[in-house]
mmCIF file of C-alpha atoms in Angstrom:
data_model
loop_
_atom_site.group_PDB
_atom_site.id
_atom_site.type_symbol
_atom_site.label_atom_id
_atom_site.label_comp_id
_atom_site.label_asym_id
_atom_site.label_seq_id
_atom_site.Cartn_x
_atom_site.Cartn_y
_atom_site.Cartn_z
ATOM 1 C CA MET A 1 0.000 0.000 0.000
ATOM 2 C CA ARG A 2 1.173 3.549 -0.630
ATOM 3 C CA LEU A 3 0.827 5.896 2.329
ATOM 4 C CA ALA A 4 -0.276 9.496 2.002
ATOM 5 C CA LYS A 5 0.053 10.452 5.671
ATOM 6 C CA VAL A 6 0.749 9.103 9.154
ATOM 7 C CA GLY A 7 -0.599 11.272 11.957
ATOM 8 C CA PRO A 8 -0.391 10.443 15.653
ATOM 9 C CA GLU A 9 -2.978 11.770 18.108
ATOM 10 C CA TRP A 10 -1.094 12.319 21.361
ATOM 11 C CA THR A 11 -2.171 11.574 24.904
ATOM 12 C CA ARG A 12 -2.426 14.449 27.351
ATOM 13 C CA THR A 13 1.370 14.452 27.774
ATOM 14 C CA ARG A 14 2.888 15.381 24.421
ATOM 15 C CA PRO A 15 6.310 13.988 23.496
ATOM 16 C CA ALA A 16 9.503 16.017 23.480
ATOM 17 C CA SER A 17 10.162 14.464 20.058
ATOM 18 C CA HIS A 18 9.046 11.613 17.865
ATOM 19 C CA GLU A 19 10.153 9.781 14.740
ATOM 20 C CA VAL A 20 8.047 7.943 12.171
ATOM 21 C CA ARG A 21 9.593 5.156 10.085
ATOM 22 C CA THR A 22 8.005 2.887 7.497
ATOM 23 C CA SER A 23 8.960 -0.490 6.066
ATOM 24 C CA LEU A 24 7.871 -2.909 3.367
ATOM 25 C CA ASP A 25 9.257 -6.010 5.098
ATOM 26 C CA GLY A 26 9.483 -5.158 8.834
ATOM 27 C CA ARG A 27 13.298 -5.351 8.770
ATOM 28 C CA HIS A 28 14.486 -2.427 6.661
ATOM 29 C CA TRP A 29 13.150 0.908 7.902
ATOM 30 C CA ARG A 30 13.215 4.377 6.343
ATOM 31 C CA GLU A 31 12.223 7.795 7.622
ATOM 32 C CA GLY A 32 9.069 9.240 6.264
ATOM 33 C CA THR A 33 5.313 9.126 6.309
ATOM 34 C CA THR A 34 4.597 8.725 2.593
ATOM 35 C CA GLY A 35 5.330 6.131 -0.051
ATOM 36 C CA PRO A 36 5.040 2.356 -0.172
ATOM 37 C CA ALA A 37 4.801 0.657 3.232
ATOM 38 C CA ARG A 38 3.363 -2.320 5.029
ATOM 39 C CA PHE A 39 4.579 -1.451 8.543
ATOM 40 C CA VAL A 40 4.681 1.825 10.511
ATOM 41 C CA ARG A 41 6.883 2.436 13.562
ATOM 42 C CA VAL A 42 6.618 5.505 15.794
ATOM 43 C CA THR A 43 9.336 6.194 18.375
ATOM 44 C CA VAL A 44 8.267 8.612 21.124
ATOM 45 C CA ARG A 45 10.653 10.413 23.484
ATOM 46 C CA SER A 46 9.288 11.933 26.677
ATOM 47 C CA ALA A 47 10.665 15.125 28.184
ATOM 48 C CA ASP A 48 9.995 13.800 31.699
ATOM 49 C CA ASP A 49 10.356 10.158 32.786
ATOM 50 C CA LYS A 50 7.638 10.657 35.410
ATOM 51 C CA LYS A 51 5.084 11.816 32.809
ATOM 52 C CA ARG A 52 5.368 9.471 29.865
ATOM 53 C CA ALA A 53 4.104 10.655 26.511
ATOM 54 C CA GLY A 54 2.093 8.314 24.350
ATOM 55 C CA ILE A 55 -0.086 7.865 21.313
ATOM 56 C CA GLU A 56 -3.821 7.754 21.829
ATOM 57 C CA GLU A 57 -4.563 6.977 18.178
ATOM 58 C CA LEU A 58 -2.490 6.556 15.026
ATOM 59 C CA ARG A 59 -4.111 7.580 11.756
ATOM 60 C CA VAL A 60 -2.616 6.067 8.625
ATOM 61 C CA THR A 61 -4.003 7.385 5.352
ATOM 62 C CA ARG A 62 -3.639 5.430 2.120
ATOM 63 C CA ALA A 63 -2.596 7.315 -1.023
ATOM 64 C CA LYS A 64 -5.120 7.279 -3.873
#
């Protein structure tokens, strides 16, 4: 499938940073939220270890 967009909806505690990677085979990952992909990986980094950031929902939109 070709992706048009990957958009996380954050929990109340927003991350200090995040990274989205996509893959066709689950082994070789590339940065980006568009293009051909079968797997999506989001890495979230919290600013405070006591208040962990997280994803409430992940919206993945298929390209037409």
